[in-house]
Amino acid sequence: MGHDLLTVGVNTAVMLLSLFLLIISLRERKVLTSADAWRRMMSDESHIQKIFLLFSLSLLTYLISESAELMSDISPSISLFSIHHYGEGVHMFFALGALILAVQILRNMLEEGK
Amino acid sequence: MTVEMTSAIILLHYTIVLLALILSIGVINIYYFVDHYFIEENRHEIYSLWLAGMIALVIHSSAHLIEHLTSMVNVYHILELLSLIIAAIAMLTITRDAFTIYSFKKTRKDLEKRISDRTKELEALNNELLKEIKERKKIEETLKERVEELEKWQKLTVGREQKMAELKETIRDLQKKIKEQ
């Protein structure tokens, strides 16, 4: 039950944060695609790498989780559903980390652009 | 659950795993070659990728929430698949663009390397030729000196021969005079 609550919490946070970032990105399209904003973003390349590292980890855990679900579907005698459930939680947790880092970059791009 | 339904779910999971694999490889690839993908000319495509990623995440997290909070399994599966398809298309587009730019850069780099190698080769050849010309000049000078020396010797030898002939003539004259006396 606690695990479920945590997963729901993480998923809600990811959904709201990504929705917020999507709206901001669409509203500030011109600033974000300008050459100046690009240069500001690229001033810290390691930050972008960290985001992609977190997304890679997120996708890898997702891959493991989905493979576990698939295995459980193919042969019902092997129950790997717990891996699937925990994997999904961890996968969204990494995605949330990546989004928090992305917020920092976006804020930097928008603040200096004003 | 019917056999058809089970098969459909297995097929769906296969598709999801395949898409997740493509996405993982794509993201790891971008992580390692971030400087190939994140170039200024590509900034509009990166922005589109970002938007697609955010849309995919919104749909994906909604799908998970639906899975946890409701019993609409079909909606969950459809949304999950949709989010993965969006992300995979965006990823493949950006990867294709980046590969085009990367191959263009690589070709340019190769050409530059070939030009630089050829220039170095030509420089080495030029240096060798200059060295050879220098050596030949040196040999020519030595030969000239030898010729001059030989000419000098020849002059000396020819002069001596002439002198000898004159001396012989004088001796002959003198011998003739002595005989006449």
PDB file of C-alpha atoms in Angstrom:
ATOM      1  CA  MET A   1       0.000   0.000   0.000  1.00  0.00           C
ATOM      2  CA  GLY A   2       2.841   2.375   0.978  1.00  0.00           C
ATOM      3  CA  HIS A   3       4.698   1.442  -2.164  1.00  0.00           C
ATOM      4  CA  ASP A   4       1.602   2.154  -4.247  1.00  0.00           C
ATOM      5  CA  LEU A   5       1.136   5.527  -2.605  1.00  0.00           C
ATOM      6  CA  LEU A   6       4.755   6.430  -3.317  1.00  0.00           C
ATOM      7  CA  THR A   7       4.417   5.351  -6.973  1.00  0.00           C
ATOM      8  CA  VAL A   8       1.237   7.388  -7.358  1.00  0.00           C
ATOM      9  CA  GLY A   9       2.967  10.367  -5.751  1.00  0.00           C
ATOM     10  CA  VAL A  10       5.997  10.128  -8.048  1.00  0.00           C
ATOM     11  CA  ASN A  11       3.777   9.679 -11.104  1.00  0.00           C
ATOM     12  CA  THR A  12       1.640  12.682 -10.145  1.00  0.00           C
ATOM     13  CA  ALA A  13       4.768  14.781  -9.615  1.00  0.00           C
ATOM     14  CA  VAL A  14       6.178  13.712 -13.004  1.00  0.00           C
ATOM     15  CA  MET A  15       2.878  14.413 -14.738  1.00  0.00           C
ATOM     16  CA  LEU A  16       2.457  17.876 -13.218  1.00  0.00           C
ATOM     17  CA  LEU A  17       6.093  18.838 -13.707  1.00  0.00           C
ATOM     18  CA  SER A  18       6.217  17.682 -17.326  1.00  0.00           C
ATOM     19  CA  LEU A  19       2.910  19.435 -18.020  1.00  0.00           C
ATOM     20  CA  PHE A  20       4.273  22.604 -16.458  1.00  0.00           C
ATOM     21  CA  LEU A  21       7.500  22.347 -18.490  1.00  0.00           C
ATOM     22  CA  LEU A  22       5.517  21.679 -21.648  1.00  0.00           C
ATOM     23  CA  ILE A  23       3.350  24.772 -21.144  1.00  0.00           C
ATOM     24  CA  ILE A  24       6.355  26.969 -20.293  1.00  0.00           C
ATOM     25  CA  SER A  25       8.271  25.655 -23.321  1.00  0.00           C
ATOM     26  CA  LEU A  26       5.366  26.356 -25.642  1.00  0.00           C
ATOM     27  CA  ARG A  27       4.792  29.842 -24.210  1.00  0.00           C
ATOM     28  CA  GLU A  28       8.479  30.816 -24.363  1.00  0.00           C
ATOM     29  CA  ARG A  29       9.174  29.192 -27.706  1.00  0.00           C
ATOM     30  CA  LYS A  30      10.985  32.197 -29.189  1.00  0.00           C
ATOM     31  CA  VAL A  31      13.289  32.703 -26.199  1.00  0.00           C
ATOM     32  CA  LEU A  32      14.092  29.023 -25.903  1.00  0.00           C
ATOM     33  CA  THR A  33      14.981  28.590 -29.576  1.00  0.00           C
ATOM     34  CA  SER A  34      17.110  31.750 -29.739  1.00  0.00           C
ATOM     35  CA  ALA A  35      20.856  31.482 -30.265  1.00  0.00           C
ATOM     36  CA  ASP A  36      21.542  33.269 -26.957  1.00  0.00           C
ATOM     37  CA  ALA A  37      19.460  30.796 -24.970  1.00  0.00           C
ATOM     38  CA  TRP A  38      21.249  27.984 -26.771  1.00  0.00           C
ATOM     39  CA  ARG A  39      24.641  29.351 -25.795  1.00  0.00           C
ATOM     40  CA  ARG A  40      23.499  29.749 -22.175  1.00  0.00           C
ATOM     41  CA  MET A  41      22.278  26.184 -22.161  1.00  0.00           C
ATOM     42  CA  MET A  42      25.485  24.844 -23.679  1.00  0.00           C
ATOM     43  CA  SER A  43      27.639  26.752 -21.173  1.00  0.00           C
ATOM     44  CA  ASP A  44      27.143  23.793 -18.843  1.00  0.00           C
ATOM     45  CA  GLU A  45      27.251  20.700 -21.021  1.00  0.00           C
ATOM     46  CA  SER A  46      27.733  18.373 -18.046  1.00  0.00           C
ATOM     47  CA  HIS A  47      24.292  19.395 -16.770  1.00  0.00           C
ATOM     48  CA  ILE A  48      22.692  18.160 -20.000  1.00  0.00           C
ATOM     49  CA  GLN A  49      24.704  14.968 -19.758  1.00  0.00           C
ATOM     50  CA  LYS A  50      23.381  14.431 -16.237  1.00  0.00           C
ATOM     51  CA  ILE A  51      19.818  14.794 -17.521  1.00  0.00           C
ATOM     52  CA  PHE A  52      20.433  12.246 -20.261  1.00  0.00           C
ATOM     53  CA  LEU A  53      22.144   9.938 -17.774  1.00  0.00           C
ATOM     54  CA  LEU A  54      19.070  10.054 -15.552  1.00  0.00           C
ATOM     55  CA  PHE A  55      16.777   9.491 -18.531  1.00  0.00           C
ATOM     56  CA  SER A  56      18.971   6.540 -19.613  1.00  0.00           C
ATOM     57  CA  LEU A  57      18.705   5.020 -16.137  1.00  0.00           C
ATOM     58  CA  SER A  58      14.966   5.679 -16.157  1.00  0.00           C
ATOM     59  CA  LEU A  59      14.529   3.951 -19.502  1.00  0.00           C
ATOM     60  CA  LEU A  60      16.749   1.031 -18.521  1.00  0.00           C
ATOM     61  CA  THR A  61      14.724   0.394 -15.359  1.00  0.00           C
ATOM     62  CA  TYR A  62      11.583   0.721 -17.466  1.00  0.00           C
ATOM     63  CA  LEU A  63      13.007  -1.818 -19.914  1.00  0.00           C
ATOM     64  CA  ILE A  64      13.759  -4.225 -17.063  1.00  0.00           C
ATOM     65  CA  SER A  65      10.318  -3.678 -15.561  1.00  0.00           C
ATOM     66  CA  GLU A  66       8.515  -4.250 -18.866  1.00  0.00           C
ATOM     67  CA  SER A  67      10.676  -7.296 -19.668  1.00  0.00           C
ATOM     68  CA  ALA A  68       9.709  -8.733 -16.276  1.00  0.00           C
ATOM     69  CA  GLU A  69       6.044  -8.170 -17.091  1.00  0.00           C
ATOM     70  CA  LEU A  70       6.512  -9.802 -20.477  1.00  0.00           C
ATOM     71  CA  MET A  71       8.264 -12.789 -18.911  1.00  0.00           C
ATOM     72  CA  SER A  72       5.421 -13.150 -16.434  1.00  0.00           C
ATOM     73  CA  ASP A  73       2.916 -13.017 -19.309  1.00  0.00           C
ATOM     74  CA  ILE A  74       4.760 -15.591 -21.398  1.00  0.00           C
ATOM     75  CA  SER A  75       5.243 -18.081 -18.602  1.00  0.00           C
ATOM     76  CA  PRO A  76       2.774 -17.523 -15.743  1.00  0.00           C
ATOM     77  CA  SER A  77       4.715 -19.961 -13.537  1.00  0.00           C
ATOM     78  CA  ILE A  78       7.450 -17.315 -13.193  1.00  0.00           C
ATOM     79  CA  SER A  79       6.011 -14.385 -11.306  1.00  0.00           C
ATOM     80  CA  LEU A  80       8.078 -11.283 -11.825  1.00  0.00           C
ATOM     81  CA  PHE A  81       5.303  -8.796 -11.174  1.00  0.00           C
ATOM     82  CA  SER A  82       7.017  -7.396  -8.082  1.00  0.00           C
ATOM     83  CA  ILE A  83      10.045  -6.465 -10.274  1.00  0.00           C
ATOM     84  CA  HIS A  84       7.611  -4.832 -12.680  1.00  0.00           C
ATOM     85  CA  HIS A  85       5.940  -2.768  -9.964  1.00  0.00           C
ATOM     86  CA  TYR A  86       9.154  -1.656  -8.232  1.00  0.00           C
ATOM     87  CA  GLY A  87      10.812  -1.053 -11.627  1.00  0.00           C
ATOM     88  CA  GLU A  88       8.022   1.273 -12.677  1.00  0.00           C
ATOM     89  CA  GLY A  89       8.383   3.287  -9.481  1.00  0.00           C
ATOM     90  CA  VAL A  90      12.172   3.571  -9.842  1.00  0.00           C
ATOM     91  CA  HIS A  91      11.779   4.423 -13.542  1.00  0.00           C
ATOM     92  CA  MET A  92       9.498   7.373 -12.758  1.00  0.00           C
ATOM     93  CA  PHE A  93      11.738   8.410  -9.861  1.00  0.00           C
ATOM     94  CA  PHE A  94      14.741   8.770 -12.226  1.00  0.00           C
ATOM     95  CA  ALA A  95      12.530  10.631 -14.709  1.00  0.00           C
ATOM     96  CA  LEU A  96      11.526  13.026 -11.914  1.00  0.00           C
ATOM     97  CA  GLY A  97      15.217  13.632 -11.118  1.00  0.00           C
ATOM     98  CA  ALA A  98      15.911  14.408 -14.783  1.00  0.00           C
ATOM     99  CA  LEU A  99      12.951  16.796 -14.897  1.00  0.00           C
ATOM    100  CA  ILE A 100      14.136  18.674 -11.802  1.00  0.00           C
ATOM    101  CA  LEU A 101      17.536  19.161 -13.475  1.00  0.00           C
ATOM    102  CA  ALA A 102      15.767  20.272 -16.667  1.00  0.00           C
ATOM    103  CA  VAL A 103      13.805  22.879 -14.669  1.00  0.00           C
ATOM    104  CA  GLN A 104      17.111  24.407 -13.562  1.00  0.00           C
ATOM    105  CA  ILE A 105      18.354  24.658 -17.147  1.00  0.00           C
ATOM    106  CA  LEU A 106      15.068  26.109 -18.355  1.00  0.00           C
ATOM    107  CA  ARG A 107      15.038  28.677 -15.555  1.00  0.00           C
ATOM    108  CA  ASN A 108      18.584  29.681 -16.405  1.00  0.00           C
ATOM    109  CA  MET A 109      17.689  30.039 -20.095  1.00  0.00           C
ATOM    110  CA  LEU A 110      14.575  32.110 -19.386  1.00  0.00           C
ATOM    111  CA  GLU A 111      15.906  34.318 -16.560  1.00  0.00           C
ATOM    112  CA  GLU A 112      18.949  35.503 -18.455  1.00  0.00           C
ATOM    113  CA  GLY A 113      16.905  35.936 -21.579  1.00  0.00           C
ATOM    114  CA  LYS A 114      14.708  38.560 -19.962  1.00  0.00           C
TER     115      LYS A 114
ATOM    116  CA  MET B   1      -9.033 -14.230 -20.392  1.00  0.00           C
ATOM    117  CA  THR B   2      -9.260 -15.635 -23.933  1.00  0.00           C
ATOM    118  CA  VAL B   3      -6.263 -16.972 -25.795  1.00  0.00           C
ATOM    119  CA  GLU B   4      -6.536 -14.152 -28.373  1.00  0.00           C
ATOM    120  CA  MET B   5      -6.534 -11.555 -25.630  1.00  0.00           C
ATOM    121  CA  THR B   6      -3.477 -13.092 -23.950  1.00  0.00           C
ATOM    122  CA  SER B   7      -1.662 -13.202 -27.287  1.00  0.00           C
ATOM    123  CA  ALA B   8      -2.574  -9.575 -27.950  1.00  0.00           C
ATOM    124  CA  ILE B   9      -1.250  -8.528 -24.527  1.00  0.00           C
ATOM    125  CA  ILE B  10       1.978 -10.476 -25.082  1.00  0.00           C
ATOM    126  CA  LEU B  11       2.385  -8.841 -28.497  1.00  0.00           C
ATOM    127  CA  LEU B  12       1.730  -5.451 -26.932  1.00  0.00           C
ATOM    128  CA  HIS B  13       4.357  -6.093 -24.291  1.00  0.00           C
ATOM    129  CA  TYR B  14       6.819  -7.231 -26.935  1.00  0.00           C
ATOM    130  CA  THR B  15       6.217  -3.940 -28.767  1.00  0.00           C
ATOM    131  CA  ILE B  16       6.620  -1.956 -25.548  1.00  0.00           C
ATOM    132  CA  VAL B  17       9.890  -3.745 -24.697  1.00  0.00           C
ATOM    133  CA  LEU B  18      11.184  -3.169 -28.230  1.00  0.00           C
ATOM    134  CA  LEU B  19      10.313   0.531 -28.119  1.00  0.00           C
ATOM    135  CA  ALA B  20      11.824   0.855 -24.640  1.00  0.00           C
ATOM    136  CA  LEU B  21      14.994  -0.792 -25.978  1.00  0.00           C
ATOM    137  CA  ILE B  22      15.162   1.615 -28.939  1.00  0.00           C
ATOM    138  CA  LEU B  23      14.627   4.554 -26.607  1.00  0.00           C
ATOM    139  CA  SER B  24      17.242   3.352 -24.132  1.00  0.00           C
ATOM    140  CA  ILE B  25      19.836   2.913 -26.867  1.00  0.00           C
ATOM    141  CA  GLY B  26      18.919   6.329 -28.295  1.00  0.00           C
ATOM    142  CA  VAL B  27      19.195   8.137 -24.967  1.00  0.00           C
ATOM    143  CA  ILE B  28      22.453   6.368 -24.008  1.00  0.00           C
ATOM    144  CA  ASN B  29      23.793   7.287 -27.440  1.00  0.00           C
ATOM    145  CA  ILE B  30      22.906  10.959 -26.886  1.00  0.00           C
ATOM    146  CA  TYR B  31      24.435  10.809 -23.408  1.00  0.00           C
ATOM    147  CA  TYR B  32      27.770   9.612 -24.810  1.00  0.00           C
ATOM    148  CA  PHE B  33      27.802  11.789 -27.933  1.00  0.00           C
ATOM    149  CA  VAL B  34      26.097  14.871 -26.528  1.00  0.00           C
ATOM    150  CA  ASP B  35      28.426  17.189 -28.469  1.00  0.00           C
ATOM    151  CA  HIS B  36      27.395  15.557 -31.768  1.00  0.00           C
ATOM    152  CA  TYR B  37      23.684  16.069 -31.143  1.00  0.00           C
ATOM    153  CA  PHE B  38      23.696  19.360 -29.299  1.00  0.00           C
ATOM    154  CA  ILE B  39      24.923  21.663 -32.011  1.00  0.00           C
ATOM    155  CA  GLU B  40      23.516  25.110 -32.622  1.00  0.00           C
ATOM    156  CA  GLU B  41      22.196  24.312 -36.130  1.00  0.00           C
ATOM    157  CA  ASN B  42      20.128  21.568 -34.538  1.00  0.00           C
ATOM    158  CA  ARG B  43      18.523  23.707 -31.830  1.00  0.00           C
ATOM    159  CA  HIS B  44      15.012  23.740 -33.354  1.00  0.00           C
ATOM    160  CA  GLU B  45      15.056  19.949 -33.658  1.00  0.00           C
ATOM    161  CA  ILE B  46      16.279  19.654 -30.052  1.00  0.00           C
ATOM    162  CA  TYR B  47      13.412  21.914 -28.992  1.00  0.00           C
ATOM    163  CA  SER B  48      10.956  19.662 -30.859  1.00  0.00           C
ATOM    164  CA  LEU B  49      12.502  16.606 -29.193  1.00  0.00           C
ATOM    165  CA  TRP B  50      12.094  18.299 -25.842  1.00  0.00           C
ATOM    166  CA  LEU B  51       8.405  19.025 -26.522  1.00  0.00           C
ATOM    167  CA  ALA B  52       7.817  15.475 -27.749  1.00  0.00           C
ATOM    168  CA  GLY B  53       9.571  14.144 -24.648  1.00  0.00           C
ATOM    169  CA  MET B  54       7.397  16.251 -22.364  1.00  0.00           C
ATOM    170  CA  ILE B  55       4.201  15.170 -24.161  1.00  0.00           C
ATOM    171  CA  ALA B  56       5.332  11.541 -23.932  1.00  0.00           C
ATOM    172  CA  LEU B  57       6.055  11.950 -20.205  1.00  0.00           C
ATOM    173  CA  VAL B  58       2.663  13.534 -19.531  1.00  0.00           C
ATOM    174  CA  ILE B  59       0.917  10.664 -21.335  1.00  0.00           C
ATOM    175  CA  HIS B  60       3.187   8.048 -19.759  1.00  0.00           C
ATOM    176  CA  SER B  61       2.683   9.259 -16.192  1.00  0.00           C
ATOM    177  CA  SER B  62      -1.058   9.579 -16.810  1.00  0.00           C
ATOM    178  CA  ALA B  63      -1.058   5.985 -18.016  1.00  0.00           C
ATOM    179  CA  HIS B  64       0.670   4.868 -14.810  1.00  0.00           C
ATOM    180  CA  LEU B  65      -1.781   6.854 -12.706  1.00  0.00           C
ATOM    181  CA  ILE B  66      -4.699   5.274 -14.550  1.00  0.00           C
ATOM    182  CA  GLU B  67      -3.141   1.842 -13.924  1.00  0.00           C
ATOM    183  CA  HIS B  68      -2.756   2.504 -10.208  1.00  0.00           C
ATOM    184  CA  LEU B  69      -5.958   4.408  -9.512  1.00  0.00           C
ATOM    185  CA  THR B  70      -8.467   2.800 -11.851  1.00  0.00           C
ATOM    186  CA  SER B  71      -9.090  -0.584 -13.418  1.00  0.00           C
ATOM    187  CA  MET B  72      -8.976   0.657 -17.038  1.00  0.00           C
ATOM    188  CA  VAL B  73      -6.175  -1.654 -18.132  1.00  0.00           C
ATOM    189  CA  ASN B  74      -6.832  -1.138 -21.834  1.00  0.00           C
ATOM    190  CA  VAL B  75      -6.622   2.648 -21.555  1.00  0.00           C
ATOM    191  CA  TYR B  76      -3.386   2.254 -19.609  1.00  0.00           C
ATOM    192  CA  HIS B  77      -1.862   0.026 -22.299  1.00  0.00           C
ATOM    193  CA  ILE B  78      -2.943   2.296 -25.152  1.00  0.00           C
ATOM    194  CA  LEU B  79      -1.602   5.420 -23.447  1.00  0.00           C
ATOM    195  CA  GLU B  80       1.659   3.698 -22.537  1.00  0.00           C
ATOM    196  CA  LEU B  81       2.146   2.538 -26.114  1.00  0.00           C
ATOM    197  CA  LEU B  82       1.230   5.981 -27.451  1.00  0.00           C
ATOM    198  CA  SER B  83       3.757   7.711 -25.207  1.00  0.00           C
ATOM    199  CA  LEU B  84       6.478   5.292 -26.275  1.00  0.00           C
ATOM    200  CA  ILE B  85       5.659   5.724 -29.960  1.00  0.00           C
ATOM    201  CA  ILE B  86       5.840   9.537 -29.645  1.00  0.00           C
ATOM    202  CA  ALA B  87       9.155   9.348 -27.808  1.00  0.00           C
ATOM    203  CA  ALA B  88      10.578   6.780 -30.247  1.00  0.00           C
ATOM    204  CA  ILE B  89       9.598   8.807 -33.328  1.00  0.00           C
ATOM    205  CA  ALA B  90      11.137  11.960 -31.849  1.00  0.00           C
ATOM    206  CA  MET B  91      14.259  10.017 -30.889  1.00  0.00           C
ATOM    207  CA  LEU B  92      14.640   8.418 -34.315  1.00  0.00           C
ATOM    208  CA  THR B  93      14.149  11.782 -36.056  1.00  0.00           C
ATOM    209  CA  ILE B  94      16.759  13.516 -33.963  1.00  0.00           C
ATOM    210  CA  THR B  95      19.144  10.562 -34.274  1.00  0.00           C
ATOM    211  CA  ARG B  96      18.763  10.557 -38.067  1.00  0.00           C
ATOM    212  CA  ASP B  97      19.410  14.320 -38.263  1.00  0.00           C
ATOM    213  CA  ALA B  98      22.354  14.055 -35.943  1.00  0.00           C
ATOM    214  CA  PHE B  99      23.816  11.174 -37.954  1.00  0.00           C
ATOM    215  CA  THR B 100      23.538  13.242 -41.143  1.00  0.00           C
ATOM    216  CA  ILE B 101      25.361  16.129 -39.490  1.00  0.00           C
ATOM    217  CA  TYR B 102      27.850  13.752 -37.909  1.00  0.00           C
ATOM    218  CA  SER B 103      28.602  12.013 -41.223  1.00  0.00           C
ATOM    219  CA  PHE B 104      28.970  15.418 -42.920  1.00  0.00           C
ATOM    220  CA  LYS B 105      31.386  16.520 -40.199  1.00  0.00           C
ATOM    221  CA  LYS B 106      33.245  13.215 -40.412  1.00  0.00           C
ATOM    222  CA  THR B 107      33.622  13.521 -44.188  1.00  0.00           C
ATOM    223  CA  ARG B 108      34.906  17.068 -43.778  1.00  0.00           C
ATOM    224  CA  LYS B 109      37.312  15.925 -41.073  1.00  0.00           C
ATOM    225  CA  ASP B 110      38.513  13.043 -43.278  1.00  0.00           C
ATOM    226  CA  LEU B 111      39.029  15.407 -46.186  1.00  0.00           C
ATOM    227  CA  GLU B 112      40.922  17.850 -43.992  1.00  0.00           C
ATOM    228  CA  LYS B 113      43.069  14.988 -42.726  1.00  0.00           C
ATOM    229  CA  ARG B 114      43.746  13.804 -46.268  1.00  0.00           C
ATOM    230  CA  ILE B 115      44.665  17.334 -47.345  1.00  0.00           C
ATOM    231  CA  SER B 116      46.927  17.746 -44.346  1.00  0.00           C
ATOM    232  CA  ASP B 117      48.570  14.348 -44.983  1.00  0.00           C
ATOM    233  CA  ARG B 118      49.061  15.166 -48.660  1.00  0.00           C
ATOM    234  CA  THR B 119      50.518  18.590 -47.771  1.00  0.00           C
ATOM    235  CA  LYS B 120      52.920  16.936 -45.368  1.00  0.00           C
ATOM    236  CA  GLU B 121      53.883  14.402 -48.046  1.00  0.00           C
ATOM    237  CA  LEU B 122      54.434  17.171 -50.589  1.00  0.00           C
ATOM    238  CA  GLU B 123      56.471  19.166 -48.080  1.00  0.00           C
ATOM    239  CA  ALA B 124      58.635  16.127 -47.386  1.00  0.00           C
ATOM    240  CA  LEU B 125      59.048  15.556 -51.129  1.00  0.00           C
ATOM    241  CA  ASN B 126      59.898  19.210 -51.638  1.00  0.00           C
ATOM    242  CA  ASN B 127      62.502  19.062 -48.867  1.00  0.00           C
ATOM    243  CA  GLU B 128      63.984  15.947 -50.419  1.00  0.00           C
ATOM    244  CA  LEU B 129      64.148  17.615 -53.812  1.00  0.00           C
ATOM    245  CA  LEU B 130      65.788  20.713 -52.322  1.00  0.00           C
ATOM    246  CA  LYS B 131      68.302  18.470 -50.603  1.00  0.00           C
ATOM    247  CA  GLU B 132      68.970  16.677 -53.872  1.00  0.00           C
ATOM    248  CA  ILE B 133      69.407  19.973 -55.734  1.00  0.00           C
ATOM    249  CA  LYS B 134      71.863  21.105 -53.060  1.00  0.00           C
ATOM    250  CA  GLU B 135      73.807  17.864 -53.363  1.00  0.00           C
ATOM    251  CA  ARG B 136      73.855  18.109 -57.141  1.00  0.00           C
ATOM    252  CA  LYS B 137      75.113  21.676 -56.950  1.00  0.00           C
ATOM    253  CA  LYS B 138      77.844  20.532 -54.610  1.00  0.00           C
ATOM    254  CA  ILE B 139      78.794  17.728 -57.028  1.00  0.00           C
ATOM    255  CA  GLU B 140      78.698  20.188 -59.928  1.00  0.00           C
ATOM    256  CA  GLU B 141      81.046  22.526 -58.060  1.00  0.00           C
ATOM    257  CA  THR B 142      83.399  19.672 -57.260  1.00  0.00           C
ATOM    258  CA  LEU B 143      83.323  18.597 -60.910  1.00  0.00           C
ATOM    259  CA  LYS B 144      84.023  22.158 -62.017  1.00  0.00           C
ATOM    260  CA  GLU B 145      86.966  22.340 -59.636  1.00  0.00           C
ATOM    261  CA  ARG B 146      88.262  19.023 -60.977  1.00  0.00           C
ATOM    262  CA  VAL B 147      87.857  20.185 -64.579  1.00  0.00           C
ATOM    263  CA  GLU B 148      89.722  23.372 -63.764  1.00  0.00           C
ATOM    264  CA  GLU B 149      92.463  21.387 -62.083  1.00  0.00           C
ATOM    265  CA  LEU B 150      92.637  19.035 -65.061  1.00  0.00           C
ATOM    266  CA  GLU B 151      92.780  21.946 -67.442  1.00  0.00           C
ATOM    267  CA  LYS B 152      95.613  23.397 -65.404  1.00  0.00           C
ATOM    268  CA  TRP B 153      97.416  20.036 -65.531  1.00  0.00           C
ATOM    269  CA  GLN B 154      96.772  19.753 -69.219  1.00  0.00           C
ATOM    270  CA  LYS B 155      98.188  23.210 -69.797  1.00  0.00           C
ATOM    271  CA  LEU B 156     101.214  22.306 -67.727  1.00  0.00           C
ATOM    272  CA  THR B 157     101.741  19.004 -69.538  1.00  0.00           C
ATOM    273  CA  VAL B 158     101.233  20.513 -72.974  1.00  0.00           C
ATOM    274  CA  GLY B 159     103.695  23.320 -72.087  1.00  0.00           C
ATOM    275  CA  ARG B 160     106.265  20.811 -70.914  1.00  0.00           C
ATOM    276  CA  GLU B 161     105.938  18.779 -74.099  1.00  0.00           C
ATOM    277  CA  GLN B 162     106.411  21.923 -76.154  1.00  0.00           C
ATOM    278  CA  LYS B 163     109.423  22.905 -74.080  1.00  0.00           C
ATOM    279  CA  MET B 164     110.851  19.396 -74.472  1.00  0.00           C
ATOM    280  CA  ALA B 165     110.365  19.578 -78.223  1.00  0.00           C
ATOM    281  CA  GLU B 166     112.079  22.992 -78.306  1.00  0.00           C
ATOM    282  CA  LEU B 167     114.878  21.692 -76.155  1.00  0.00           C
ATOM    283  CA  LYS B 168     115.298  18.681 -78.411  1.00  0.00           C
ATOM    284  CA  GLU B 169     115.407  21.014 -81.427  1.00  0.00           C
ATOM    285  CA  THR B 170     118.024  23.165 -79.725  1.00  0.00           C
ATOM    286  CA  ILE B 171     120.066  20.085 -78.844  1.00  0.00           C
ATOM    287  CA  ARG B 172     119.809  18.869 -82.404  1.00  0.00           C
ATOM    288  CA  ASP B 173     120.910  22.296 -83.707  1.00  0.00           C
ATOM    289  CA  LEU B 174     123.759  22.348 -81.294  1.00  0.00           C
ATOM    290  CA  GLN B 175     124.815  18.837 -82.253  1.00  0.00           C
ATOM    291  CA  LYS B 176     124.653  19.849 -85.915  1.00  0.00           C
ATOM    292  CA  LYS B 177     126.803  22.926 -85.261  1.00  0.00           C
ATOM    293  CA  ILE B 178     129.329  20.833 -83.362  1.00  0.00           C
ATOM    294  CA  LYS B 179     129.557  18.363 -86.212  1.00  0.00           C
ATOM    295  CA  GLU B 180     130.037  21.140 -88.765  1.00  0.00           C
ATOM    296  CA  GLN B 181     132.844  22.616 -86.703  1.00  0.00           C
TER     297      GLN B 181
END
